[in-house]
Coordinates of C-alpha atoms and ligand atoms in Angstrom, one line a residue:
M1 CA -1.6 23.2 -3.1
T2 CA -3.0 25.1 -0.1
N3 CA -6.2 27.0 -1.0
V4 CA -4.7 30.4 -0.3
T5 CA -6.7 33.5 0.7
A6 CA -5.2 36.9 1.4
E7 CA -5.6 36.2 5.1
N8 CA -3.5 33.0 5.3
L9 CA -1.0 34.6 3.0
Q10 CA -0.2 36.8 6.1
A11 CA 0.5 33.6 7.9
G12 CA 3.0 32.6 5.2
D13 CA 1.1 29.4 4.3
L14 CA 1.8 29.8 0.6
R15 CA 4.3 27.3 -0.7
I16 CA 5.9 26.6 -4.0
D17 CA 5.4 23.3 -6.0
I18 CA 8.7 21.5 -5.6
D19 CA 7.9 18.8 -8.2
R20 CA 7.4 21.5 -10.9
L21 CA 10.6 23.2 -9.9
V22 CA 12.6 20.0 -10.0
D23 CA 11.1 19.1 -13.4
R24 CA 12.1 22.4 -14.8
L25 CA 15.6 22.1 -13.5
A26 CA 15.8 18.7 -15.1
A27 CA 14.4 19.9 -18.4
L28 CA 16.9 22.8 -18.5
A29 CA 19.8 20.4 -17.6
E30 CA 18.9 18.3 -20.6
I31 CA 20.4 21.1 -22.7
G32 CA 24.1 20.7 -22.9
A33 CA 23.8 17.6 -20.7
I34 CA 27.1 16.0 -19.9
D35 CA 26.8 12.2 -20.5
G36 CA 26.7 10.0 -17.5
T37 CA 26.3 12.9 -15.1
E38 CA 23.6 15.2 -13.7
G39 CA 25.5 18.2 -15.0
C40 CA 25.5 20.3 -18.1
S41 CA 27.7 22.5 -20.3
R42 CA 26.3 25.7 -21.6
L43 CA 29.2 28.3 -22.0
A44 CA 27.9 31.8 -22.5
L45 CA 26.5 32.6 -26.0
T46 CA 27.1 29.1 -27.4
D47 CA 24.3 27.2 -29.2
E48 CA 23.7 25.4 -25.9
D49 CA 23.2 28.7 -24.1
K50 CA 20.8 29.8 -26.9
A51 CA 18.8 26.6 -26.5
G52 CA 18.6 27.1 -22.7
R53 CA 17.6 30.7 -23.2
D54 CA 14.9 29.8 -25.6
L55 CA 13.4 27.2 -23.2
V56 CA 13.3 29.7 -20.3
V57 CA 11.9 32.5 -22.4
G58 CA 9.2 30.0 -23.5
W59 CA 8.3 29.4 -19.8
M60 CA 8.3 33.1 -19.1
R61 CA 5.8 33.6 -22.0
D62 CA 3.7 30.7 -20.8
L63 CA 3.3 32.7 -17.6
D64 CA 2.2 35.8 -19.6
L65 CA 5.3 37.7 -18.4
E66 CA 6.3 40.8 -20.3
V67 CA 9.7 39.6 -21.6
T68 CA 12.5 42.1 -22.4
I69 CA 15.9 41.5 -23.9
D70 CA 18.6 44.1 -23.7
A71 CA 21.8 44.8 -25.8
I72 CA 24.0 42.5 -23.8
G73 CA 21.4 39.7 -23.9
N74 CA 20.0 40.0 -20.4
V75 CA 16.4 38.6 -20.3
V76 CA 13.8 39.9 -17.8
G77 CA 10.2 38.7 -17.4
V78 CA 7.9 41.0 -15.5
T79 CA 4.4 40.3 -14.2
T80 CA 1.7 42.5 -15.7
G81 CA -1.7 43.4 -14.3
A82 CA -2.8 45.4 -11.3
S83 CA 0.5 46.1 -9.6
N84 CA 2.5 49.3 -10.2
G85 CA 5.9 50.8 -9.4
A86 CA 9.4 49.4 -9.8
P87 CA 9.4 45.5 -9.7
V88 CA 10.8 43.3 -7.0
M89 CA 13.3 41.3 -9.0
C90 CA 14.9 37.9 -8.6
G91 CA 17.0 35.8 -10.9
S92 CA 20.5 34.7 -11.6
H93 CA 22.2 33.1 -14.7
I94 CA 21.7 30.0 -16.9
D95 CA 25.1 30.0 -18.5
T96 CA 27.4 27.4 -16.9
V97 CA 31.1 26.6 -16.8
R98 CA 32.2 23.8 -19.2
T99 CA 31.8 21.2 -16.5
G100 CA 28.8 22.7 -14.8
G101 CA 26.1 21.4 -12.5
R102 CA 22.4 21.8 -12.9
Y103 CA 21.8 24.1 -10.0
D104 CA 24.4 26.9 -10.2
G105 CA 22.5 29.9 -11.4
N106 CA 19.6 27.9 -12.9
L107 CA 18.0 27.5 -9.5
G108 CA 17.7 31.2 -8.9
V109 CA 16.0 31.7 -12.3
L110 CA 13.7 28.7 -12.2
A111 CA 12.7 29.3 -8.6
G112 CA 11.8 32.9 -9.7
L113 CA 9.4 31.4 -12.3
E114 CA 8.1 29.1 -9.6
V115 CA 7.4 32.0 -7.2
I116 CA 5.5 33.8 -9.9
E117 CA 3.5 30.7 -11.0
T118 CA 2.6 29.9 -7.4
L119 CA 1.2 33.4 -6.8
R120 CA -0.6 33.3 -10.1
T121 CA -2.2 29.9 -9.3
A122 CA -3.2 31.3 -5.9
G123 CA -4.8 34.3 -7.6
I124 CA -2.5 36.7 -5.7
T125 CA -1.3 40.0 -7.2
P126 CA 1.3 41.6 -5.0
P127 CA 1.3 45.4 -4.6
R128 CA 4.4 45.6 -6.9
P129 CA 5.2 43.8 -10.1
L130 CA 7.6 40.9 -9.8
A131 CA 10.4 40.3 -12.2
V132 CA 12.6 37.3 -12.9
G133 CA 15.7 37.6 -15.0
F134 CA 18.8 35.8 -16.3
F135 CA 22.0 37.7 -16.9
T136 CA 24.4 37.1 -19.7
D137 CA 27.7 35.4 -19.1
E138 CA 27.7 35.3 -15.3
E139 CA 30.4 32.7 -15.3
G140 CA 33.0 34.7 -17.3
A141 CA 34.6 31.4 -18.3
R142 CA 34.4 32.1 -22.0
F143 CA 34.2 35.9 -22.0
A144 CA 35.8 37.6 -19.0
P145 CA 34.9 39.3 -16.7
D146 CA 32.4 37.2 -14.8
M147 CA 29.0 38.8 -13.9
L148 CA 29.4 40.6 -17.3
G149 CA 25.7 40.9 -18.1
S150 CA 24.7 42.3 -14.7
L151 CA 27.7 44.7 -14.9
V152 CA 26.3 46.2 -18.1
F153 CA 22.7 46.0 -16.7
I154 CA 23.7 48.5 -14.0
G155 CA 25.8 50.7 -16.3
A156 CA 29.2 49.8 -14.9
M157 CA 30.5 48.7 -18.3
S158 CA 29.4 50.1 -21.7
V159 CA 27.7 47.9 -24.2
E160 CA 30.3 48.8 -26.8
E161 CA 33.2 47.7 -24.5
A162 CA 31.3 44.4 -23.7
H163 CA 30.5 43.7 -27.3
G164 CA 34.2 43.9 -28.1
I165 CA 35.4 41.3 -25.6
E166 CA 37.3 38.4 -27.2
G167 CA 36.6 35.0 -25.7
I168 CA 39.1 32.3 -24.9
D169 CA 38.2 30.7 -28.2
G170 CA 38.8 33.9 -30.2
A171 CA 35.0 34.6 -30.6
I172 CA 33.9 38.2 -30.2
L173 CA 31.1 38.7 -27.7
G174 CA 28.9 41.0 -29.8
H175 CA 29.1 38.7 -32.8
E176 CA 28.1 35.7 -30.7
L177 CA 25.2 37.6 -29.2
E178 CA 23.9 38.5 -32.6
R179 CA 24.5 35.0 -33.9
I180 CA 22.3 33.4 -31.2
G181 CA 19.6 36.1 -31.7
Y182 CA 19.8 37.7 -28.2
L183 CA 21.0 41.2 -29.1
G184 CA 17.9 42.9 -27.8
P185 CA 16.5 46.5 -27.9
S186 CA 15.9 47.2 -24.2
P187 CA 17.6 50.3 -22.9
L188 CA 20.8 50.0 -20.9
P189 CA 21.6 50.7 -18.1
A190 CA 18.3 49.2 -17.0
A191 CA 15.9 51.0 -14.6
P192 CA 16.9 49.8 -11.1
P193 CA 14.4 47.3 -9.6
H194 CA 12.8 48.2 -6.3
A195 CA 14.9 45.4 -4.7
Y196 CA 16.7 42.2 -5.9
V197 CA 16.9 38.8 -4.2
E198 CA 18.9 35.9 -5.6
L199 CA 18.5 32.3 -4.6
H200 CA 21.6 30.3 -5.2
I201 CA 23.4 27.1 -4.1
E202 CA 26.2 27.9 -1.6
Q203 CA 28.7 26.1 -3.8
G204 CA 30.8 25.5 -0.6
P205 CA 30.7 23.2 2.4
V206 CA 29.6 25.5 5.2
L207 CA 25.8 25.0 5.4
E208 CA 26.2 21.2 5.0
V209 CA 28.9 20.9 7.6
E210 CA 27.0 23.0 10.1
N211 CA 23.7 21.2 9.2
I212 CA 21.9 24.5 8.3
T213 CA 19.3 24.8 5.6
I214 CA 19.3 28.5 4.7
G215 CA 22.2 31.0 4.3
A216 CA 21.3 34.7 4.7
V217 CA 24.1 36.0 2.6
T218 CA 25.8 39.1 4.0
G219 CA 28.0 39.9 1.0
V220 CA 30.4 38.6 -1.6
Q221 CA 34.2 38.5 -1.4
G222 CA 36.4 40.6 -3.6
I223 CA 37.6 38.9 -6.9
S224 CA 40.8 39.5 -8.8
W225 CA 41.4 37.7 -12.1
T226 CA 44.7 38.1 -14.0
E227 CA 45.8 36.6 -17.2
V228 CA 49.6 36.2 -17.5
E229 CA 51.4 35.6 -20.8
V230 CA 55.0 34.5 -20.4
T231 CA 57.2 34.5 -23.5
G232 CA 60.5 32.6 -23.6
E233 CA 62.5 30.8 -26.3
S234 CA 61.3 27.6 -27.8
N235 CA 64.0 25.1 -28.1
H236 CA 65.0 21.4 -28.3
A237 CA 64.2 19.5 -25.1
G238 CA 67.2 17.2 -25.7
T239 CA 70.0 19.5 -26.9
T240 CA 69.4 22.7 -25.0
P241 CA 71.6 23.0 -21.9
M242 CA 69.7 24.0 -18.8
A243 CA 71.8 27.2 -18.4
M244 CA 70.7 28.3 -21.9
R245 CA 67.0 27.9 -21.4
K246 CA 64.4 30.6 -21.3
D247 CA 61.5 28.4 -20.2
P248 CA 58.1 30.2 -19.7
G249 CA 56.5 27.0 -18.5
L250 CA 58.9 27.0 -15.5
V251 CA 57.8 30.6 -14.5
A252 CA 54.1 29.6 -14.9
F253 CA 54.5 26.5 -12.7
Q254 CA 56.6 28.4 -10.1
T255 CA 54.0 31.1 -9.9
A256 CA 51.1 28.5 -9.5
A257 CA 53.1 27.0 -6.6
F258 CA 53.7 30.5 -5.1
V259 CA 50.0 31.3 -5.2
R260 CA 49.3 28.3 -3.1
E261 CA 52.1 29.1 -0.6
L262 CA 50.9 32.7 -0.4
V263 CA 47.2 31.9 0.3
L264 CA 48.2 29.4 3.0
E265 CA 50.5 32.0 4.6
L266 CA 47.6 34.6 4.5
G267 CA 45.3 32.0 5.9
H268 CA 41.6 31.2 5.5
P269 CA 39.4 32.6 3.9
Q270 CA 42.0 33.8 1.4
V271 CA 41.8 31.6 -1.7
G272 CA 43.9 31.4 -4.9
T273 CA 43.6 29.3 -8.1
V274 CA 45.5 28.8 -11.3
G275 CA 42.6 27.3 -13.3
R276 CA 43.6 27.8 -16.9
I277 CA 47.1 27.2 -18.4
E278 CA 48.2 26.9 -22.0
L279 CA 51.7 26.1 -23.2
K280 CA 52.7 26.6 -26.8
P281 CA 53.5 24.5 -28.8
N282 CA 52.6 22.1 -25.9
L283 CA 54.7 19.2 -27.2
I284 CA 56.7 16.7 -25.2
N285 CA 60.1 17.5 -26.7
V286 CA 59.9 21.3 -27.1
V287 CA 60.9 23.8 -24.5
P288 CA 57.7 26.1 -24.6
A289 CA 57.8 29.3 -26.5
S290 CA 55.1 30.7 -24.3
A291 CA 52.9 30.0 -21.3
T292 CA 49.5 31.7 -20.8
F293 CA 47.8 31.2 -17.4
T294 CA 45.2 32.7 -15.1
I295 CA 45.3 33.7 -11.5
D296 CA 42.1 33.9 -9.5
I297 CA 42.5 35.3 -5.9
R298 CA 39.7 36.3 -3.6
H299 CA 39.2 37.7 -0.1
M300 CA 36.4 39.5 1.9
D301 CA 39.0 42.2 2.9
N302 CA 40.1 44.4 0.0
D303 CA 43.3 45.4 1.8
V304 CA 44.3 41.7 2.1
L305 CA 43.4 41.1 -1.5
L306 CA 45.5 44.1 -2.6
E307 CA 48.4 42.7 -0.6
A308 CA 48.0 39.3 -2.2
E309 CA 48.0 40.9 -5.7
R310 CA 51.1 42.8 -4.8
R311 CA 53.0 39.8 -3.6
V312 CA 52.0 37.7 -6.6
D313 CA 53.1 40.4 -9.0
E314 CA 56.4 40.8 -7.1
F315 CA 57.1 37.0 -7.3
L316 CA 56.1 36.8 -11.0
R317 CA 58.5 39.6 -12.0
A318 CA 61.4 38.2 -10.0
A319 CA 60.8 34.7 -11.5
A320 CA 60.7 36.1 -15.0
E321 CA 63.9 38.0 -14.5
A322 CA 65.7 34.9 -13.1
E323 CA 64.6 32.8 -16.1
G324 CA 65.2 35.5 -18.7
V325 CA 61.7 35.5 -20.0
T326 CA 59.2 38.4 -20.5
I327 CA 55.7 38.7 -19.1
A328 CA 52.5 40.6 -20.0
T329 CA 49.6 40.7 -17.6
R330 CA 46.0 41.5 -18.3
T331 CA 43.3 42.1 -15.6
L332 CA 40.3 40.1 -16.5
A333 CA 38.2 41.0 -13.5
R334 CA 38.6 43.1 -10.4
F335 CA 35.6 43.5 -8.1
E336 CA 35.8 44.8 -4.5
P337 CA 34.1 42.9 -1.7
V338 CA 30.4 43.8 -1.5
I339 CA 28.1 44.0 1.7
F340 CA 24.4 43.4 1.0
D341 CA 21.6 45.6 2.4
D342 CA 21.0 44.9 6.1
R343 CA 17.2 45.0 5.7
V344 CA 17.2 42.3 3.0
I345 CA 19.7 40.2 5.0
D346 CA 17.4 40.5 8.1
L347 CA 14.3 39.7 6.0
V348 CA 15.9 36.5 4.6
A349 CA 17.0 35.4 8.1
D350 CA 13.6 36.3 9.7
T351 CA 11.6 34.6 6.9
A352 CA 13.7 31.4 7.2
A353 CA 13.2 31.4 11.0
T354 CA 9.4 32.1 10.6
Q355 CA 9.3 29.0 8.3
G356 CA 11.0 27.0 11.0
L357 CA 14.2 26.7 9.0
S358 CA 17.7 26.8 10.4
V359 CA 19.6 29.9 9.1
K360 CA 23.1 31.3 9.2
R361 CA 24.4 34.7 8.1
M362 CA 27.4 34.2 5.9
P363 CA 29.5 35.7 3.1
S364 CA 29.6 34.2 -0.4
G365 CA 32.9 32.8 -1.7
A366 CA 31.6 32.7 -5.2
G367 CA 30.7 35.8 -7.4
H368 CA 27.1 36.5 -8.2
D369 CA 25.0 38.9 -10.2
A370 CA 23.6 40.1 -6.9
Q371 CA 27.0 41.8 -6.2
M372 CA 26.3 44.0 -9.2
L373 CA 22.6 44.7 -8.4
S374 CA 23.6 45.7 -4.9
R375 CA 25.1 48.9 -6.4
V376 CA 21.7 50.1 -7.6
C377 CA 19.0 48.7 -5.2
P378 CA 18.6 46.9 -1.9
T379 CA 19.9 43.4 -2.5
G380 CA 20.3 40.1 -0.8
M381 CA 20.8 36.4 -1.4
V382 CA 19.4 33.2 -0.1
F383 CA 21.7 30.2 0.0
V384 CA 20.9 26.5 0.2
P385 CA 23.4 23.7 0.9
S386 CA 25.6 22.1 -1.7
V387 CA 26.2 18.4 -1.0
N388 CA 29.9 17.8 -0.2
G389 CA 30.4 21.5 -0.9
I390 CA 30.9 20.6 -4.6
S391 CA 30.1 23.0 -7.5
H392 CA 31.5 23.9 -10.9
N393 CA 31.5 20.1 -11.3
P394 CA 28.7 17.9 -12.8
A395 CA 28.4 16.1 -9.5
E396 CA 26.9 19.4 -8.0
Y397 CA 23.8 18.4 -6.0
T398 CA 21.3 20.0 -3.6
A399 CA 18.5 17.9 -2.1
P400 CA 14.9 18.7 -3.2
S401 CA 13.9 19.5 0.4
D402 CA 16.6 22.2 0.5
L403 CA 15.6 23.5 -3.0
E404 CA 12.0 23.7 -1.7
A405 CA 13.0 25.5 1.5
G406 CA 15.1 28.1 -0.4
A407 CA 12.4 28.7 -3.0
N408 CA 9.8 29.2 -0.2
V409 CA 12.0 31.7 1.5
L410 CA 12.5 33.5 -1.8
L411 CA 8.7 33.6 -2.3
H412 CA 8.0 35.2 1.1
V413 CA 11.0 37.6 1.0
M414 CA 9.8 38.8 -2.4
L415 CA 6.2 39.2 -1.2
E416 CA 7.4 41.2 1.8
L417 CA 9.6 43.4 -0.4
A418 CA 6.6 44.0 -2.7
R419 CA 4.7 45.4 0.2
S420 CA 7.5 47.9 1.1
Ligands
HGY501 O1 33.6 32.8 -10.5 C1 32.6 32.9 -9.8 O2 32.7 33.0 -8.6 C2 31.3 32.8 -10.4 O3 30.9 31.4 -10.6 N1 31.2 33.4 -11.7
MN502 MN1 26.4 31.1 -10.1
MN503 MN1 29.3 29.5 -11.3

């Protein structure tokens, strides 16, 4: 550790302790660990999520942070002491998808703890308080929409509506929150931070392919999630003539194929995914009674995203009519593209350059809590590379040198924002 004085802080000599950060990432990844992999499974508000929350809250308390929990289970730790005014906040999420990696979300939260501990060890008190938080159910994989906790944090969804959300397993969000002991008293919407910065793995291939260490994230693409329930007529697979069938599975598979054709026609960076599909009764010799599936389409241009939504809906209705089945659609998430604050984007890019790191301005393909915080305060993100562009997969990996680079950029961006 460099012996830091206020003078050399100006020179940006202060650096995080990468071994401590890697150790915390490993300790958190032990919770919900997926055997034989580096990954973990901590779906929102499950026992594993609770255990992860308890561990991180313990680390927050070890750092003497003032810990608050709100009515959607968001947890924020704030430094106490000489500083005053609204805090400079960092953070992300610690819930994961069912087949998650150890860096998605977790890095932003644990790097925030690392920043605070580095400053504390150096005896440095920034002019503003610093806050690190984790938001509930960022993934939206169990309870849609994604970024749910930060959506409620900024007041864009009521606590009542959020508490009533039913998960893919039939659980009710409010009940689960109470069951794991994270239904907290802090007021919502929360008072906006002075600024918000989120360190996150890129989860895509761009930085690695271009051999760049830091992404100065310019914004987040628009997200459209739809659940489609197709209802047909269950029948015998052997005796039912094809002309008599009302097969919901066919419409689901045709639509999944159409989504791929459409996004290829619209061209990069349009993306489209059918990630969840359930047939009932899901048996080899039964023409399904129903098929329920999800459509995830995204684009940086909202007009293109609207056109994609229109085309998918048009196809779906025509396919249903041709097969004689009925459909019901439910919007699970719909967020417009977001552009981050120029000053924060510039600060991330300049800080990376000052630290001798290669940096690229780029949009985010994945959704993040930062896209919600950007509605209430100056917001930006710092990306670090994902090896082979892999994420939402236990094989997700980012090299310690890149983790360290990202956390050091986070440290100095937060310090600079604390001076503003
Ligand atoms: O879906 C997303 O982009 C994020 O991981 N919730
Ligand atoms: Mn994430
Ligand atoms: Mn994710």
